[in-house]
PDB file of C-alpha atoms in Angstrom:
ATOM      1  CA  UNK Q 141      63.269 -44.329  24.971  1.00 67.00           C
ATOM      2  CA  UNK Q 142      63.431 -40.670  26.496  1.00 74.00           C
ATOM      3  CA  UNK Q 143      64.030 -38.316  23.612  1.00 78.00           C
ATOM      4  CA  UNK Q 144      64.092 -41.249  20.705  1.00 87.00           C
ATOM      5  CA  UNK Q 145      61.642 -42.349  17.615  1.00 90.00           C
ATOM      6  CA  UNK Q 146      62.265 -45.279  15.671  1.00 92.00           C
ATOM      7  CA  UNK Q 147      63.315 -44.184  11.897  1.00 90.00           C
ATOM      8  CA  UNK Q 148      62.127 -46.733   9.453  1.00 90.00           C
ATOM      9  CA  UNK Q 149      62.325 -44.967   5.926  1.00 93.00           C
ATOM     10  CA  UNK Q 150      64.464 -46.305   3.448  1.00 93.00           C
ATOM     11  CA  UNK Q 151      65.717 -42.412   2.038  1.00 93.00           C
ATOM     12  CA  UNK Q 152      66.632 -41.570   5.248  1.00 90.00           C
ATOM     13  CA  UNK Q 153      68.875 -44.762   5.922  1.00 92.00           C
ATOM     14  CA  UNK Q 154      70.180 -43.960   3.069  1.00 93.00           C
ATOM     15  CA  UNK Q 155      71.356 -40.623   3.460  1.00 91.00           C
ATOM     16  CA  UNK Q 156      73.099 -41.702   6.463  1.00 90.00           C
ATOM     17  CA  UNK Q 157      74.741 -43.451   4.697  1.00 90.00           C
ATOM     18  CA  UNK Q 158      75.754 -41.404   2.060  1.00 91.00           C
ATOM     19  CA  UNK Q 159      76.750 -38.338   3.806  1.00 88.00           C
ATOM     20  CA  UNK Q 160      77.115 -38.802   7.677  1.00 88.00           C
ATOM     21  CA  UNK Q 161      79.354 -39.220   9.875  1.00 88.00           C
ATOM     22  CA  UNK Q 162      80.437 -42.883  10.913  1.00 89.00           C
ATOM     23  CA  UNK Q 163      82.677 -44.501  13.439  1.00 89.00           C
ATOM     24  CA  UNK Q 164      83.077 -47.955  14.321  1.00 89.00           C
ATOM     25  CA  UNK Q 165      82.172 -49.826  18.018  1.00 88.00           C
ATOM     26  CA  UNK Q 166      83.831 -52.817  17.544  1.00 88.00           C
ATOM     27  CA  UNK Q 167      80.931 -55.093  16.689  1.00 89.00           C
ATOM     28  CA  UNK Q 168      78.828 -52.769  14.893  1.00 91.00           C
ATOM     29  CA  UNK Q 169      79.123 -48.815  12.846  1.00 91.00           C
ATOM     30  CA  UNK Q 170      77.579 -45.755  13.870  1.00 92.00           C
ATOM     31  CA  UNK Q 171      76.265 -43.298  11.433  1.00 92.00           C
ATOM     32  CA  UNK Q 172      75.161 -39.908  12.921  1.00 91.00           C
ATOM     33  CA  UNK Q 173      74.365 -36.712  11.518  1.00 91.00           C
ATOM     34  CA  UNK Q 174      72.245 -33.605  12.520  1.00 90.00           C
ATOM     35  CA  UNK Q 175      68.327 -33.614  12.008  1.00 87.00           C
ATOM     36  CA  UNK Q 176      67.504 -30.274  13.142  1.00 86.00           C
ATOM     37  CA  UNK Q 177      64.498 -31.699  15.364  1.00 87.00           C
ATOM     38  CA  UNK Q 178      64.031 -31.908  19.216  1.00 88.00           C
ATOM     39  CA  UNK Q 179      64.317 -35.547  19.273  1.00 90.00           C
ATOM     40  CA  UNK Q 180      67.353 -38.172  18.377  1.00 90.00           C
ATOM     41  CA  UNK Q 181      66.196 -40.845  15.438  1.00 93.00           C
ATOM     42  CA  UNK Q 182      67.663 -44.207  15.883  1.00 94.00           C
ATOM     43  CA  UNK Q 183      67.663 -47.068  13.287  1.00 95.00           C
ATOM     44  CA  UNK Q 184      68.900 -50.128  13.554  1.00 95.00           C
ATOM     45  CA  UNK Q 185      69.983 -52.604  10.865  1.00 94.00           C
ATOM     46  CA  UNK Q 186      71.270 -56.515  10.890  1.00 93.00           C
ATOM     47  CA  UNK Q 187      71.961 -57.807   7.282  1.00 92.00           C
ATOM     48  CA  UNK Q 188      72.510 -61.265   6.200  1.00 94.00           C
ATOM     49  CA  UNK Q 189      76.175 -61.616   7.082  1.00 94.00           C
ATOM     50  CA  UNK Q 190      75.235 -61.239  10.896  1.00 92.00           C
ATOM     51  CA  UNK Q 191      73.333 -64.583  10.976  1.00 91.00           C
ATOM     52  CA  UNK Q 192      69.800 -66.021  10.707  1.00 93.00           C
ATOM     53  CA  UNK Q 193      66.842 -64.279  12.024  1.00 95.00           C
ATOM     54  CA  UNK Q 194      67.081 -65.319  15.757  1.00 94.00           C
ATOM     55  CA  UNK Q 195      71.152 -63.570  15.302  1.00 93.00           C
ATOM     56  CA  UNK Q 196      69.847 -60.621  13.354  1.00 93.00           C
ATOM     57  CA  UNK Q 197      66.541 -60.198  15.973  1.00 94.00           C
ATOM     58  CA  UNK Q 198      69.610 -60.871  18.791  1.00 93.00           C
ATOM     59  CA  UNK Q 199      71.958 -57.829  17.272  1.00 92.00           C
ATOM     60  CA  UNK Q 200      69.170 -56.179  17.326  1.00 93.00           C
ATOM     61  CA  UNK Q 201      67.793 -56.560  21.113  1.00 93.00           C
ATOM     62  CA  UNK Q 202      71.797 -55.059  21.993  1.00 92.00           C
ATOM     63  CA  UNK Q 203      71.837 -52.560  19.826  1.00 92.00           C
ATOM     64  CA  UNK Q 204      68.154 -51.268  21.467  1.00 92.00           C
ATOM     65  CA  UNK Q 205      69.503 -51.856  25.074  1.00 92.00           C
ATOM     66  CA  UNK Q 206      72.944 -50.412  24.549  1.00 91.00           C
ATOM     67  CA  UNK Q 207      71.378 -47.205  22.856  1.00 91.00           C
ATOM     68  CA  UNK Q 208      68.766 -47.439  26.103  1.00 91.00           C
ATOM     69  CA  UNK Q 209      71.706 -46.973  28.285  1.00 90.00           C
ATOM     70  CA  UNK Q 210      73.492 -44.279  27.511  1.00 88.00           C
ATOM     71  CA  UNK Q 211      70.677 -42.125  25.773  1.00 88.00           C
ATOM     72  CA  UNK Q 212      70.486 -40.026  29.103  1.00 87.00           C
ATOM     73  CA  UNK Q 213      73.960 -38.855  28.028  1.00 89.00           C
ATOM     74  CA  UNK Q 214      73.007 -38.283  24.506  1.00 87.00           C
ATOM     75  CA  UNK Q 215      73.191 -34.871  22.706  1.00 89.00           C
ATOM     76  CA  UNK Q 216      69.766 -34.357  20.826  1.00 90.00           C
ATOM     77  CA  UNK Q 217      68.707 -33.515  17.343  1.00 89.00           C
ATOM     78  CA  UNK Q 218      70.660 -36.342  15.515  1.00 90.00           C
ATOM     79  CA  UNK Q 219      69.615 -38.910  13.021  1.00 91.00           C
ATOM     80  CA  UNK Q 220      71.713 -42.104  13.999  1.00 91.00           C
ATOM     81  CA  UNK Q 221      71.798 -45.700  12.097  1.00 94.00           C
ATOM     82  CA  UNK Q 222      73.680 -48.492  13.782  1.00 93.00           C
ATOM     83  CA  UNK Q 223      74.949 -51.750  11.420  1.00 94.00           C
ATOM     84  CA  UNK Q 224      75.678 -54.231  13.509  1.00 93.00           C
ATOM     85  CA  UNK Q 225      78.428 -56.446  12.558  1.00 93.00           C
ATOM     86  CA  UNK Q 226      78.348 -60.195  12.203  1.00 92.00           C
ATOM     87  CA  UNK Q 227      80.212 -60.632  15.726  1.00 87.00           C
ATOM     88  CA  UNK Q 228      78.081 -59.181  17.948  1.00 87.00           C
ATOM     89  CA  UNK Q 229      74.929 -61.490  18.166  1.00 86.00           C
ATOM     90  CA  UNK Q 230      77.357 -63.907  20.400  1.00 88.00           C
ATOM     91  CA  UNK Q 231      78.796 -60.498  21.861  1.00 86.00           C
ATOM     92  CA  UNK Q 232      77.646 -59.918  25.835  1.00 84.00           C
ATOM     93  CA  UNK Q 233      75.391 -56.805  25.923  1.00 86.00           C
ATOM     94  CA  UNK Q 234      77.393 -55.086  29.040  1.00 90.00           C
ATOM     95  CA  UNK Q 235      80.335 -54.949  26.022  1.00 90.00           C
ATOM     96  CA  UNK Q 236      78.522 -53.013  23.240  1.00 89.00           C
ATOM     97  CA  UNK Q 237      77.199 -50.910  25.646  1.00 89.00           C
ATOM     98  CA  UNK Q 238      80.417 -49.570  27.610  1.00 90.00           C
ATOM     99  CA  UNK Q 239      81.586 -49.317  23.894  1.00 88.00           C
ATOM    100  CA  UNK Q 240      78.416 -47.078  22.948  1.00 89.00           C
ATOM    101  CA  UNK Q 241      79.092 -45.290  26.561  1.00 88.00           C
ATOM    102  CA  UNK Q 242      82.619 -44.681  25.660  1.00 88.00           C
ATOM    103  CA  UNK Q 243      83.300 -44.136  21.819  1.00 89.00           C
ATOM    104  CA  UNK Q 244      80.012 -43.310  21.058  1.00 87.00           C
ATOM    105  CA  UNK Q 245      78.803 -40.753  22.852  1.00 87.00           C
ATOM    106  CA  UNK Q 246      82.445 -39.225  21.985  1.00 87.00           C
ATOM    107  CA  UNK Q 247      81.169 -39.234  18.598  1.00 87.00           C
ATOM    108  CA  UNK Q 248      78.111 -38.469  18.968  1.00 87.00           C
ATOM    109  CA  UNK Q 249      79.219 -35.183  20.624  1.00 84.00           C
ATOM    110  CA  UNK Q 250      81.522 -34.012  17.819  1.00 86.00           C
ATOM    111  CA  UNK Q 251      78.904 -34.474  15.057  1.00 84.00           C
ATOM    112  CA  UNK Q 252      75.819 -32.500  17.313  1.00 80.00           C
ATOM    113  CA  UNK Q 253      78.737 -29.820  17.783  1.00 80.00           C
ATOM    114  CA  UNK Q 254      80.612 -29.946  14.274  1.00 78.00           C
ATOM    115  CA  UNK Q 255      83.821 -30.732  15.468  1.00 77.00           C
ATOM    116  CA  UNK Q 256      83.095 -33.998  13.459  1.00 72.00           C
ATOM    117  CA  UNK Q 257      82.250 -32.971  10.162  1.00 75.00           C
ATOM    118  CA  UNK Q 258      79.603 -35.010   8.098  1.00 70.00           C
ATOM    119  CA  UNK Q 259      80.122 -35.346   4.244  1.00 68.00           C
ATOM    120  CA  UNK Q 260      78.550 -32.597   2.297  1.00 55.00           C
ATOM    121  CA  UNK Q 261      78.332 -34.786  -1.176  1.00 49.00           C
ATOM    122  CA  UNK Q 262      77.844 -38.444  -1.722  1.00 49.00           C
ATOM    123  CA  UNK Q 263      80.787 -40.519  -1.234  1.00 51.00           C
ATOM    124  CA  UNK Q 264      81.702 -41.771  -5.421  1.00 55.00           C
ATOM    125  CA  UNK Q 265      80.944 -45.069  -6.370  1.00 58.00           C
ATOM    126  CA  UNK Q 266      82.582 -46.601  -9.241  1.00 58.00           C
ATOM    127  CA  UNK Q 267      86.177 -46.436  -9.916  1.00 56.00           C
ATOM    128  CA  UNK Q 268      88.729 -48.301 -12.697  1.00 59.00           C
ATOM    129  CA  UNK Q 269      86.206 -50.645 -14.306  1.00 59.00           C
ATOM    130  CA  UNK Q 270      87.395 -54.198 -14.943  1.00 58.00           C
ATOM    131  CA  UNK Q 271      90.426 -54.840 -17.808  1.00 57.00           C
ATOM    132  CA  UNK Q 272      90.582 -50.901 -18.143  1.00 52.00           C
ATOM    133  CA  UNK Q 273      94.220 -50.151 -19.368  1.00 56.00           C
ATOM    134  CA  UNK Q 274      96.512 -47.921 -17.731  1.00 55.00           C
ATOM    135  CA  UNK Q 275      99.098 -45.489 -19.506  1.00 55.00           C
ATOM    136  CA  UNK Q 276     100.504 -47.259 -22.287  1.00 58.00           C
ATOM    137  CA  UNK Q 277      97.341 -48.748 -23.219  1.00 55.00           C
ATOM    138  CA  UNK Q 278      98.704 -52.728 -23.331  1.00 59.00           C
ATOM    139  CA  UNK Q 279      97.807 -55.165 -20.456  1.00 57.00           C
ATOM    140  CA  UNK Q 280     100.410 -56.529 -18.290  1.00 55.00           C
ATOM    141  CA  UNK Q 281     103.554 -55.668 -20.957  1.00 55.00           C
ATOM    142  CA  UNK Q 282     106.322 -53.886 -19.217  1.00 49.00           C
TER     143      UNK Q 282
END
């Protein structure tokens, strides 16, 4: 890869993840967000929902060759995590890629020039927690 290294650090995933800015290809979610380096980082993930290991190693193999293709096109100085998604190990590569080409690079393009915006906090986790009351303090009366 031209202007690419391989990101492999679990924080940095993980930020993505947190505060960056995602879109979805179909068959698998982008996550992209500035670095502030001369060089793109790519990572690539397959969980357990996308198959067994030959599916997951599969995902991955598209994933690489789709990002391959249109990383001429690429703006640079982005951190970006792709997920694929359990339908795209029996996906044709030629697919993902004119997906990557097209809606991708689109994105890609609005987060390098912040016309996308990424998050600035952590998305909230949590929520209403399980049997929690609401109003009149009485479940399910009317």
């Amino acid at each position: 890869m031209l202007f690419t290294v391989m990101m492999n650090r679990n924080q940095d995933f993980q930020r993505l993840y947190r505060s960056g800015a995602f879109c979805s290809l179909g068959s698998a979610v982008l996550y992209a967000m500035p670095n502030g380096r001369s060089e793109n980082r790519l990572g690539i993930t397959a969980g357990k929902k996308v198959g067994n290991a030959v599916k997951r190693n599969r995902a991955k193999r598209i994933i690489r060759e789709a990002y391959r293709a249109a990383e001429g096109e690429m703006p640079i100085g982005l951190d970006i995590v792709v997920v694929a998604r359990p339908g795209l190990p029996e996906q044709n590569a030629a697919a993902l890629t004119e997906t990557m080409r097209k809606r991708g690079l689109r994105h890609l393009s609005g987060v390098s020039s912040g016309a996308v915006p990424c998050q600035s906090q952590p998305k909230k986790r949590g929520g209403r927690k399980a049997g929690s009351t609401q109003g009149n303090g009485q479940k399910g009366k009317a």
